[in-house]
Amino acid sequence: MKQVSFLLVVLWACFLYCNPVAGGLVKTGGGAARDRREVTEDDFPPRIIEHPSDTIVPKGDPATLDCKAEGQPPPTIKWFKDGQPMETTSGHPSSYRMFLPGGSLFFLRVFHGGARKPDTGRYQCVATNSLGRAVSNNATLEVAVLQKAFKEHPRSLTVTVGEPAALQCDPPRGYPEPTITWEKNGLVVRNEGERIRALESGKLMISEVKTSDAGMYVCVGTNMVGRRVSEPATLSVYERPTFTTKPSDQEVGL
């Protein structure tokens, strides 16, 4: 009889301490834990030790918004997008967003338009434990784009040595704003003091053209999505005719 009573005591103790629900630690619907133990001097409310930062990625690329927090008991981290709590299905094979164990938010690929809601927006992480909560700084997730069509292609020019020349280019729209460079015969055109200058407006200025400036020019617009190359334009350079032999006075006998 004593052996049966002892066995019942052991089973009941195991039920209390081995079962997280019966033992007093449960997961709430939001993922936070309710800890019924007494607060100790080592406990402290959460604090964010790594805030998410603004991120720009090309459409379809992966992205990570980092968030780390500390606290005792260890806090649970939840994410909010544009002020609304986020839900993921990290266990589902078709899911493209997941909460990483350390607290970061990972996008397998970033969507922008189409059937799904765009991922662009304002994000925050919130760390919570039984002693309080901590809210991170806002971070924006933006999608980089670069259109294909040039608004203006450079046009071929014919100039004379010593004259100025200007090749105009208006690259495709993009975000971030594409940088503009020029190439001549496949090589990057470098600024040459005041004589050759690539302006921010997209124009290539040559103040005093030399015969060596002749060639095939293209305008290139580049951002993190990639590069777009304009149609080629030819710069033809001619020299003014000069006399190689000047006429001289001649005496002719009659």
GROMACS .gro file of N, CA, C and O in nm, residues 15 23 29 44 60 74 101 121 132 179 192 225:
model
   48
   15PHE      N    1   0.365   1.531  -1.300
   15PHE     CA    2   0.260   1.604  -1.372
   15PHE      C    3   0.274   1.754  -1.351
   15PHE      O    4   0.258   1.834  -1.443
   23GLY      N    5   0.247   2.327  -1.464
   23GLY     CA    6   0.351   2.386  -1.379
   23GLY      C    7   0.345   2.536  -1.374
   23GLY      O    8   0.425   2.598  -1.304
   29GLY      N    9  -0.162   3.350  -2.670
   29GLY     CA   10  -0.190   3.352  -2.813
   29GLY      C   11  -0.092   3.436  -2.890
   29GLY      O   12  -0.064   3.411  -3.006
   44PHE      N   13   1.481   4.170  -1.469
   44PHE     CA   14   1.471   4.309  -1.515
   44PHE      C   15   1.386   4.313  -1.643
   44PHE      O   16   1.379   4.214  -1.717
   60GLY      N   17   1.217   4.085  -5.508
   60GLY     CA   18   1.244   3.943  -5.520
   60GLY      C   19   1.367   3.896  -5.446
   60GLY      O   20   1.391   3.775  -5.435
   74PRO      N   21   1.375   3.592  -2.010
   74PRO     CA   22   1.402   3.626  -2.149
   74PRO      C   23   1.275   3.671  -2.220
   74PRO      O   24   1.170   3.607  -2.210
  101PRO      N   25   1.502   3.275  -3.455
  101PRO     CA   26   1.509   3.251  -3.310
  101PRO      C   27   1.564   3.370  -3.231
  101PRO      O   28   1.521   3.395  -3.119
  121GLY      N   29   0.708   4.914  -4.613
  121GLY     CA   30   0.635   4.972  -4.503
  121GLY      C   31   0.725   5.006  -4.386
  121GLY      O   32   0.849   5.003  -4.396
  132GLY      N   33   0.753   4.391  -1.818
  132GLY     CA   34   0.727   4.507  -1.902
  132GLY      C   35   0.754   4.479  -2.048
  132GLY      O   36   0.763   4.364  -2.092
  179THR      N   37   2.287   5.645  -6.073
  179THR     CA   38   2.403   5.727  -6.105
  179THR      C   39   2.431   5.713  -6.255
  179THR      O   40   2.404   5.609  -6.316
  192GLU      N   41   3.821   6.514  -6.704
  192GLU     CA   42   3.955   6.563  -6.740
  192GLU      C   43   3.960   6.713  -6.711
  192GLU      O   44   3.954   6.795  -6.802
  225VAL      N   45   1.976   4.771  -5.842
  225VAL     CA   46   1.903   4.672  -5.922
  225VAL      C   47   1.988   4.622  -6.037
  225VAL      O   48   1.984   4.505  -6.074
   0.00000   0.00000   0.00000
